[in-house]
Every structure is written in structure tokens, then in C-alpha cells.
Coordinates of N, CA and C in Angstrom, one line a residue:
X155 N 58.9 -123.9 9.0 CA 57.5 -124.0 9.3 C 57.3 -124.5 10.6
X156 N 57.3 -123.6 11.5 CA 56.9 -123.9 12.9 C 55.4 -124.6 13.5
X157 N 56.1 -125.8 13.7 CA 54.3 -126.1 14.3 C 53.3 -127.1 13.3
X158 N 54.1 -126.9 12.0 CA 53.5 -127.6 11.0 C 54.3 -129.4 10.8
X159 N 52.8 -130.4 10.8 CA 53.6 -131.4 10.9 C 54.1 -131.5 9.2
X160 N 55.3 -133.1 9.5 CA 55.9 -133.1 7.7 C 54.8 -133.5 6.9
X161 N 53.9 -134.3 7.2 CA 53.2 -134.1 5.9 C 51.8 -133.5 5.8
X162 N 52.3 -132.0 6.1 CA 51.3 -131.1 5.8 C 51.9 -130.0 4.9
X163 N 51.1 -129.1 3.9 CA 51.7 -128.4 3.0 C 50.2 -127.3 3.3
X164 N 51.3 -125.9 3.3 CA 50.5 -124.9 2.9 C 50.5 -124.4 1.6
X165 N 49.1 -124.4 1.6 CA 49.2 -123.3 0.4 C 49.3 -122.4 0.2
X166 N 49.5 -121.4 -1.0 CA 49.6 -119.6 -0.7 C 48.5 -118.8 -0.2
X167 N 47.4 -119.4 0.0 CA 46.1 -118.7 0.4 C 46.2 -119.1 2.0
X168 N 47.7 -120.0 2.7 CA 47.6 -120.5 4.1 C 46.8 -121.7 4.5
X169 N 46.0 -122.1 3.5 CA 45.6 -123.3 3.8 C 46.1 -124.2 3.8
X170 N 46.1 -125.3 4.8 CA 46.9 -126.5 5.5 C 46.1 -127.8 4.9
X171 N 47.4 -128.6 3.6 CA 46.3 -129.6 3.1 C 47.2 -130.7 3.4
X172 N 46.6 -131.6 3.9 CA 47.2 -132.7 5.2 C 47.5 -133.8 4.2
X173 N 46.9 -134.1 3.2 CA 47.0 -135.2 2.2 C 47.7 -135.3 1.0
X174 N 48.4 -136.1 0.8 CA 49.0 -135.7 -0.8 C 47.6 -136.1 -1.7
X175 N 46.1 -136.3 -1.3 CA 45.5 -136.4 -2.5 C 45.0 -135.1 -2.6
X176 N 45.0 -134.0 -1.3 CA 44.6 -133.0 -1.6 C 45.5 -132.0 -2.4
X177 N 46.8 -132.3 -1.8 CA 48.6 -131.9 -2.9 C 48.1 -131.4 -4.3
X178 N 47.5 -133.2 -4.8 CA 47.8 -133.3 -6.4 C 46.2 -133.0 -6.6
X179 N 45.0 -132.5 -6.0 CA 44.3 -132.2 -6.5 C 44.5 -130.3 -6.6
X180 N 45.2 -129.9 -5.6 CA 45.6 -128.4 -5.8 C 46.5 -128.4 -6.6
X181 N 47.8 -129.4 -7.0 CA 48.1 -129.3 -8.7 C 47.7 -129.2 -9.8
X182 N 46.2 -129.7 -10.1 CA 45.4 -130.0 -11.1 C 46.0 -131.5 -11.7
X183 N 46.2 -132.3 -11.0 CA 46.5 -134.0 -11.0 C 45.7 -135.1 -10.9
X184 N 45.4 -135.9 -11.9 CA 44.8 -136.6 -11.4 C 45.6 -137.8 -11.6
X185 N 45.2 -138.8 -10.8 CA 46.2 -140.0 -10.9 C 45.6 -141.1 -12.1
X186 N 46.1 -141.3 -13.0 CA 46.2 -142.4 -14.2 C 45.7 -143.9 -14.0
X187 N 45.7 -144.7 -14.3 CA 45.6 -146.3 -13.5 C 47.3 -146.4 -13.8
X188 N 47.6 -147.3 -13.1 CA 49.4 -147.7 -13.3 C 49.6 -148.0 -14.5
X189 N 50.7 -147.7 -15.1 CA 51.1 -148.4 -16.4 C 51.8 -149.5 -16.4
X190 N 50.8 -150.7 -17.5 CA 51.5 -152.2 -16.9 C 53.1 -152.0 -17.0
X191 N 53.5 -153.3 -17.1 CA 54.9 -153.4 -17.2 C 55.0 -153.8 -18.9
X192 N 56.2 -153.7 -18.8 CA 56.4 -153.8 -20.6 C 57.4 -154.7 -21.0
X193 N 57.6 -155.7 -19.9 CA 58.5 -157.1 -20.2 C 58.1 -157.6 -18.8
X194 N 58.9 -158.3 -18.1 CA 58.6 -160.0 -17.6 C 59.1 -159.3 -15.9
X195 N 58.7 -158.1 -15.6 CA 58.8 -157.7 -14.1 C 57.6 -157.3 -13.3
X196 N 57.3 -156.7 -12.4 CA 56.2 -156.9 -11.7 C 56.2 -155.0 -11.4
X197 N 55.6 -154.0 -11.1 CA 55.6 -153.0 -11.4 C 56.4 -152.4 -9.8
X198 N 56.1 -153.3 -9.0 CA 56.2 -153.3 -7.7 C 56.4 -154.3 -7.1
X199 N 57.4 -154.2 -5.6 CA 57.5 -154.8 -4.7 C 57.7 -154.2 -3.2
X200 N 56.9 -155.0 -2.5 CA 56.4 -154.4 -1.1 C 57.3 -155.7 -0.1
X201 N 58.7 -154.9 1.3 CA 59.5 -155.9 1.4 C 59.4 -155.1 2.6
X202 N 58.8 -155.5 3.9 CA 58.8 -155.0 5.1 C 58.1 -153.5 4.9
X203 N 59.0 -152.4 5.8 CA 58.0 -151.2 5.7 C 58.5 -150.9 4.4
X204 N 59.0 -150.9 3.0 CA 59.9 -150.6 2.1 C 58.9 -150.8 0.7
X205 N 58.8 -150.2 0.2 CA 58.1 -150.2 -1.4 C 59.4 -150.1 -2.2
X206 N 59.8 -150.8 -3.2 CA 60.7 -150.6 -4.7 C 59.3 -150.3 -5.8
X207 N 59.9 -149.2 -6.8 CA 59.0 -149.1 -7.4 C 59.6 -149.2 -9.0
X208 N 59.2 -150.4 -9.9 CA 60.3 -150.6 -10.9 C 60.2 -149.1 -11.7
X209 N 61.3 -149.1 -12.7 CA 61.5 -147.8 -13.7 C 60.1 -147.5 -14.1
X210 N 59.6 -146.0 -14.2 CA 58.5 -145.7 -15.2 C 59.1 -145.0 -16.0
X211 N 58.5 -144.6 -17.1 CA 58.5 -143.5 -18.0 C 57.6 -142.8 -18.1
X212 N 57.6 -141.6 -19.2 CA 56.4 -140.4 -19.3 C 55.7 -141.1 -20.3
X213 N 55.3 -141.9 -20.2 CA 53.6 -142.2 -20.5 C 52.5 -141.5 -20.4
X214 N 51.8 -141.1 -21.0 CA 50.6 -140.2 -21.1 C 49.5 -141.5 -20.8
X215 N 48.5 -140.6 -20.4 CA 47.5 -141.7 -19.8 C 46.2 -142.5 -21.4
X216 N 46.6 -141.9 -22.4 CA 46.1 -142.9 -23.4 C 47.5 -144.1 -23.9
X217 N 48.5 -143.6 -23.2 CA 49.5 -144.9 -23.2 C 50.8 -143.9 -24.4
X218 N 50.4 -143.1 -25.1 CA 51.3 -142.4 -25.5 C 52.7 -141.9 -25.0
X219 N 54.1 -142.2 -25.1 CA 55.0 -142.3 -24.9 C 56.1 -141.6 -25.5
X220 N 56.4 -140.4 -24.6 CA 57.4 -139.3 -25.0 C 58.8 -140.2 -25.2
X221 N 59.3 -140.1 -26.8 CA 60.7 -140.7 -26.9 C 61.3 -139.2 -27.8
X222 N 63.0 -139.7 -27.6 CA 63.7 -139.2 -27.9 C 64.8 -138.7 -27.2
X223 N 66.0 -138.2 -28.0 CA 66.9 -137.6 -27.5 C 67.2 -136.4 -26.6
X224 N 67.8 -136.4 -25.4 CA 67.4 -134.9 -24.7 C 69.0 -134.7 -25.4
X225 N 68.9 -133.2 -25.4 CA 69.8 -132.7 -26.6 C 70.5 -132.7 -27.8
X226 N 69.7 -133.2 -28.6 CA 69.0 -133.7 -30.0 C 67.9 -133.8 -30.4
X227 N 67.1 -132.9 -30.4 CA 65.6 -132.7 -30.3 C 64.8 -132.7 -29.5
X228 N 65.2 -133.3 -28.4 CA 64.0 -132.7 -27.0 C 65.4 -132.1 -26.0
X229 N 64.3 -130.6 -25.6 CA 65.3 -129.8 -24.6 C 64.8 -129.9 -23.3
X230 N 66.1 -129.9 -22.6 CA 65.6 -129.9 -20.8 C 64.1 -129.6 -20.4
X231 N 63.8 -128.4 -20.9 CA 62.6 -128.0 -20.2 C 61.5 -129.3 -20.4
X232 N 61.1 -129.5 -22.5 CA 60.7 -130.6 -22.9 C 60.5 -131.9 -21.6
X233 N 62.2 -132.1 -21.7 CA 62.3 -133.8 -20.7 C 61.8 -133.3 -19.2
X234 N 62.1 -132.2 -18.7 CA 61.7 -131.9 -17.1 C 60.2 -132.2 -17.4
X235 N 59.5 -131.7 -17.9 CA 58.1 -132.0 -17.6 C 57.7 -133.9 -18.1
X236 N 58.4 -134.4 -18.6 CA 58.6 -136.1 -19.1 C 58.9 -136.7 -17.5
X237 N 59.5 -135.9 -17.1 CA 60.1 -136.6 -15.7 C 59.5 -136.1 -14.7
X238 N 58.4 -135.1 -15.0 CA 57.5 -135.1 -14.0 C 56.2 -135.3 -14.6
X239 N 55.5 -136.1 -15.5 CA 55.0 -137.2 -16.1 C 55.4 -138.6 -15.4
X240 N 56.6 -138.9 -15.4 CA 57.0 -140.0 -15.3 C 56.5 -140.2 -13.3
X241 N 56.6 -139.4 -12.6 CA 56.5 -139.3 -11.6 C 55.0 -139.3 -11.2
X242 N 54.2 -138.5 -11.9 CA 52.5 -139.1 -11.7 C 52.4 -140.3 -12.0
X243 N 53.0 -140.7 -12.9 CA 52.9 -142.8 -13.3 C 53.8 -143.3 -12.3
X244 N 54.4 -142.7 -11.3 CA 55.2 -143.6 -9.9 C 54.1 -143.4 -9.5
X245 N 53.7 -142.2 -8.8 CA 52.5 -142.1 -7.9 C 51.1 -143.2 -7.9
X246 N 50.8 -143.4 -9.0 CA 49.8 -143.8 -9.7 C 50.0 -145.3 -9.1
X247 N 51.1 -146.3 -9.5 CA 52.0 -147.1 -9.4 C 52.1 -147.5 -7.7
X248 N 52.4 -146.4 -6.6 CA 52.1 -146.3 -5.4 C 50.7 -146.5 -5.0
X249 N 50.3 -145.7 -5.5 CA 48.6 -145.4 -4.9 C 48.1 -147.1 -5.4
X250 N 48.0 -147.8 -6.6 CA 48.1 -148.8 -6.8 C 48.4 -150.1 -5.8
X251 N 49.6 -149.6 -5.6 CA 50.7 -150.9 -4.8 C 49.8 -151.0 -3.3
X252 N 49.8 -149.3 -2.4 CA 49.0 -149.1 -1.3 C 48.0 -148.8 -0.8
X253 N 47.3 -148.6 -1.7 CA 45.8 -148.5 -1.7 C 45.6 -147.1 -1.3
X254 N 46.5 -146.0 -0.5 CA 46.6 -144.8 -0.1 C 48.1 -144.4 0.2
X255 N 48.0 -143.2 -0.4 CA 49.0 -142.5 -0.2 C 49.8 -142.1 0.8
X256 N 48.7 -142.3 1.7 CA 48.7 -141.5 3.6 C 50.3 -142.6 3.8
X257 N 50.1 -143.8 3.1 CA 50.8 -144.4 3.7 C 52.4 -144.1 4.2
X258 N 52.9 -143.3 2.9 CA 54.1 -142.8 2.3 C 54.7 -142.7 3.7
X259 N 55.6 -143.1 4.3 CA 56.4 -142.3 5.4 C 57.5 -141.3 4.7
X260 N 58.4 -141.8 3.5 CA 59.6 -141.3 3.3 C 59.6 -141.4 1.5
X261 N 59.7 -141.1 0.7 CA 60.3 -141.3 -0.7 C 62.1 -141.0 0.0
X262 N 62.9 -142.0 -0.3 CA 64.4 -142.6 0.0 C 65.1 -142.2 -0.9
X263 N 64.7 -142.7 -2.3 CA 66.0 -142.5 -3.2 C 65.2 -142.8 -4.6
X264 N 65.7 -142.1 -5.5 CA 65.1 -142.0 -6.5 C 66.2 -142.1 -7.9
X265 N 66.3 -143.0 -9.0 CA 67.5 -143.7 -9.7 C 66.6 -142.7 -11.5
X266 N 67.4 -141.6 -11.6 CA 66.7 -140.8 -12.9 C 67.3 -141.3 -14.2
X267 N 66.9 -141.7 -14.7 CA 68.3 -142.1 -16.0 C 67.4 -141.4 -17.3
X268 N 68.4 -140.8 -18.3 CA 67.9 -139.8 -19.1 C 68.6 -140.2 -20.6
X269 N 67.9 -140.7 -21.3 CA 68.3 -141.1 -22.7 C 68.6 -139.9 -23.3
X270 N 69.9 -139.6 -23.4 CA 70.7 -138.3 -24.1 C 72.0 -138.6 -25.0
X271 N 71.9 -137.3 -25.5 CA 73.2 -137.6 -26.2 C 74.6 -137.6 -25.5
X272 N 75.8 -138.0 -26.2 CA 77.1 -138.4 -25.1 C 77.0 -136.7 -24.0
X273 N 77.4 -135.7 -25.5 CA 77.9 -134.7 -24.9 C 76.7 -133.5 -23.8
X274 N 75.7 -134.4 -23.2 CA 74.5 -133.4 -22.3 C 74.9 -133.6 -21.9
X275 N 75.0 -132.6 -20.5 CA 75.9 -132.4 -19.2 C 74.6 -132.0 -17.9
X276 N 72.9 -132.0 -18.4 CA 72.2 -131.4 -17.5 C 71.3 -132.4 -16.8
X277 N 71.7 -133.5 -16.7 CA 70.6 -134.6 -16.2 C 70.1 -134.4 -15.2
X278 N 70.8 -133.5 -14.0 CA 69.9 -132.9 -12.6 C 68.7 -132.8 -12.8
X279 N 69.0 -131.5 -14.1 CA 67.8 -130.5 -14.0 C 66.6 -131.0 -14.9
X280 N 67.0 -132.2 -15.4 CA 65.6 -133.3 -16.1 C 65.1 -133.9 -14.9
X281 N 65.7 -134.4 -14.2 CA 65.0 -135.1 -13.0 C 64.3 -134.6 -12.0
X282 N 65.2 -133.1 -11.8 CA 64.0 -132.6 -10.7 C 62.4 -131.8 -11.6
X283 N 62.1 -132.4 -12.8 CA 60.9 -132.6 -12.9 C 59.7 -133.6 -11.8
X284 N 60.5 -135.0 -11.9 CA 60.1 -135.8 -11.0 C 60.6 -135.5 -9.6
X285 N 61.8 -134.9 -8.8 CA 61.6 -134.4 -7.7 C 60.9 -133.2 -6.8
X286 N 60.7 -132.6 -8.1 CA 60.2 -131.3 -7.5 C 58.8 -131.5 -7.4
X287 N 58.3 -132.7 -7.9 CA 56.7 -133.0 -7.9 C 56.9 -134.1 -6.8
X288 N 57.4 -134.7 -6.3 CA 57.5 -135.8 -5.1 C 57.5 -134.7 -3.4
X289 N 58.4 -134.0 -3.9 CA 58.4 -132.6 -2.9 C 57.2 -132.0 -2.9
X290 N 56.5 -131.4 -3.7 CA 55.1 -130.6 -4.0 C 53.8 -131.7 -3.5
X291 N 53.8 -133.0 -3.8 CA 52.8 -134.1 -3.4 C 53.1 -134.7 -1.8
X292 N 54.1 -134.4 -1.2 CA 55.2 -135.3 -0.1 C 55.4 -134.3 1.2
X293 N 55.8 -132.7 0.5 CA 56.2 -132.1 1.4 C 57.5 -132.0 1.9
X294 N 57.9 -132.3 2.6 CA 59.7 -132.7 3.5 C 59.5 -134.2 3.3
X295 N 58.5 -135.4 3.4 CA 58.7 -136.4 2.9 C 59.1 -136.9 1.9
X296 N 58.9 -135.9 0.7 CA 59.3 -136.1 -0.7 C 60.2 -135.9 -0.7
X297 N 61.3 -134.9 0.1 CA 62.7 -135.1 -0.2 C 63.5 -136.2 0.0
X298 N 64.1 -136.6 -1.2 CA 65.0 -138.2 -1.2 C 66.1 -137.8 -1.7
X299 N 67.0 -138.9 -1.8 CA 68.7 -138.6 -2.3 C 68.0 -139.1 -3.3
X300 N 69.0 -139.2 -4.4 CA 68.8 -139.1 -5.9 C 70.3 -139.5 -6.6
X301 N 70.1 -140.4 -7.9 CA 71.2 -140.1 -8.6 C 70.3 -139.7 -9.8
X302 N 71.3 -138.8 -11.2 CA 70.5 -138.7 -12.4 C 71.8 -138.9 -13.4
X303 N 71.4 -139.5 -14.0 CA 72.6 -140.3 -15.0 C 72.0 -140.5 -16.5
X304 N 73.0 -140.2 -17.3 CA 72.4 -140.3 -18.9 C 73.0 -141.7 -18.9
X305 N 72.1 -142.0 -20.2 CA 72.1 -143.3 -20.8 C 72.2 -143.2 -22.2
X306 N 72.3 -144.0 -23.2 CA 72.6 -144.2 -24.7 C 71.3 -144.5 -25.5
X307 N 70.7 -144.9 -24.4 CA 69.4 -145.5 -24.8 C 68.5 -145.8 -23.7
X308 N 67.2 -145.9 -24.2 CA 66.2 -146.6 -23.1 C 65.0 -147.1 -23.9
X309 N 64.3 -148.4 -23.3 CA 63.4 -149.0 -23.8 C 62.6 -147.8 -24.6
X310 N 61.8 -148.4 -25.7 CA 61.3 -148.1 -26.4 C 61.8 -146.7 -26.9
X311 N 63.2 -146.2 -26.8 CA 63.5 -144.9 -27.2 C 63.0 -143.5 -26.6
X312 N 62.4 -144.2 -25.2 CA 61.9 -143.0 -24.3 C 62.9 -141.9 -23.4
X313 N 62.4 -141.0 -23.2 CA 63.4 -139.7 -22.9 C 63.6 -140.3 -21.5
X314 N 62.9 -140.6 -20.7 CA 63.4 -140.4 -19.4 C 62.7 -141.9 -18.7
X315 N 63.7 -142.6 -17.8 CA 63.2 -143.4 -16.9 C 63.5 -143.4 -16.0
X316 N 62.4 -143.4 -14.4 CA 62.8 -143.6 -12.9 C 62.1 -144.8 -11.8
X317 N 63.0 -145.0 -11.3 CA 62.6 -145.8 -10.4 C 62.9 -145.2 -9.0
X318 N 62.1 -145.7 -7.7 CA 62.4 -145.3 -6.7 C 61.4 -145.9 -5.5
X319 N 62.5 -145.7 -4.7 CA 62.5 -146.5 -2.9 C 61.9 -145.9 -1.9
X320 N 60.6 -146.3 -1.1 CA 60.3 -145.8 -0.7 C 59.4 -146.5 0.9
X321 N 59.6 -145.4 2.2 CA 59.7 -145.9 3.3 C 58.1 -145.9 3.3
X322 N 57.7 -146.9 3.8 CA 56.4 -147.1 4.4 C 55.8 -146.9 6.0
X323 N 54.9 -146.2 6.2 CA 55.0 -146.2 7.7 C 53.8 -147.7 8.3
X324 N 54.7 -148.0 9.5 CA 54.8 -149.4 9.9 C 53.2 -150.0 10.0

């Protein structure tokens, strides 16, 4: 994309929308209030230009809480959209922490962990629920490294939890 800065995104109609609030308003998104925390941590921390953003989950905005096993009753597709849930409650969590979005210089790195059974082998492709919506809101900013790692379990029996690091511009 020649000529276009990184955090600008076209749309298929060629329109140039400069903002990630205009991003998630051409998603059909709207941002949630943050979801508290659910033991004895703080939802955020702001350390130089650097945001940590503790684990969220797919919380639904009446507080409803996608649990279960991915491949044992919830399938990839299921958890991909849990983990891009989980990633409007980061955003939300952000927009919270910075008062604006604009701020975003970089999403860094992004920690997916996926409550599954031993033998699931597809935890990528649950998580790029949450990356491919960081990408779509971010643009070339939203691309970050990533790990996605299954787990045995996760608080309250939820399918998917992420946290993630993120650059602030100065």
C-alpha cells in the first residue's frame, strides 16, 4: 500500500479510515466497559511507553462467559470467535487504560492460551480470532509475535485466555 500511512486502513469501497474507532465502527463493534478483574490484580499496567494488558477472556458484555473444552464440545471455529471476543474486552481494557486508541504505536506480543483437551493440535487458529481483529482494528500496527499454547484448564472453565504488550507512542 503505497503512500498509505500504518495506521490507516482502506476499505473495499477505497475509503481511508485513519482511526481504529472508525476500524471497529466499520466492523459493527462496539467497545464494552472493561471487564473487572476476577482476583487480586489490576487489569493493567502502564510502564514507560509500554501498556501490559492482564489475561482477558470471552466475556460477553452482560458478563456472560464462554466456558469449555475446545475439542470436546466447543470447535475451533466456536473458540476463534471467543478469542476474538476476548480481544474486544483487550481493546475495551486499552481504550480504558488510554483514554484513546490513537495512542496505540505497536500491539508487541500477544500470550493466547486455550483451555483444550491434551490431544488438540490447532491453538494458532483459535487465536488468530484475537489477531486477525488486532490486525483489522491496528492495521500493520496490529501485527505482533504471538505464542498460542493449550492449557488443562483456565479460571472459571473458560475456553480461551489472552494477554498482551503493547507499544505506546511517546
Amino acid at each position: 500500500m503505497t503512500g498509505v500511512c500504518v495506521n490507516q486502513f482502506p476499505t473495499a469501497a477505497g475509503k481511508v479510515e485513519n482511526s481504529p474507532y472508525e476500524r471497529l465502527a466499520a466492523l459493527g463493534i462496539t467497545l464494552p466497559p472493561p471487564p473487572p478483574p476476577i482476583a487480586n490484580f489490576v487489569t493493567h499496567v502502564i510502564e514507560g511507553n509500554m501498556l501490559y494488558l492482564s489475561g482477558q477472556g470471552p466475556r460477553e458484555a452482560d458478563g456472560f462467559m464462554h466456558a469449555g473444552k475446545v475439542g470436546a464440545g466447543v470447535s475451533v471455529e466456536e473458540a476463534y470467535g471467543h478469542a476474538r471476543l476476548t480481544g474486544i474486552n483487550l481493546l475495551a481494557v486499552m481504550h480504558d487504560a488510554l483514554g484513546d486508541l490513537t495512542r496505540v504505536k505497536r500491539v508487541v506480543k500477544l500470550l493466547g492460551m486455550v483451555n483444550a483437551v491434551p490431544e488438540f493440535e490447532d491453538h494458532p487458529s483459535v487465536i488468530n480470532g484475537c489477531s486477525d481483529l488486532l490486525i483489522a482494528v491496528f492495521g500493520a500496527a496490529g501485527e505482533h509475535a504471538r505464542s498460542a499454547v493449550g492449557f488443562g484448564s483456565l479460571p472459571g472453565n473458560i475456553t480461551v485466555e489472552i494477554e498482551a504488550i503493547v507499544a505506546l507512542h511517546g
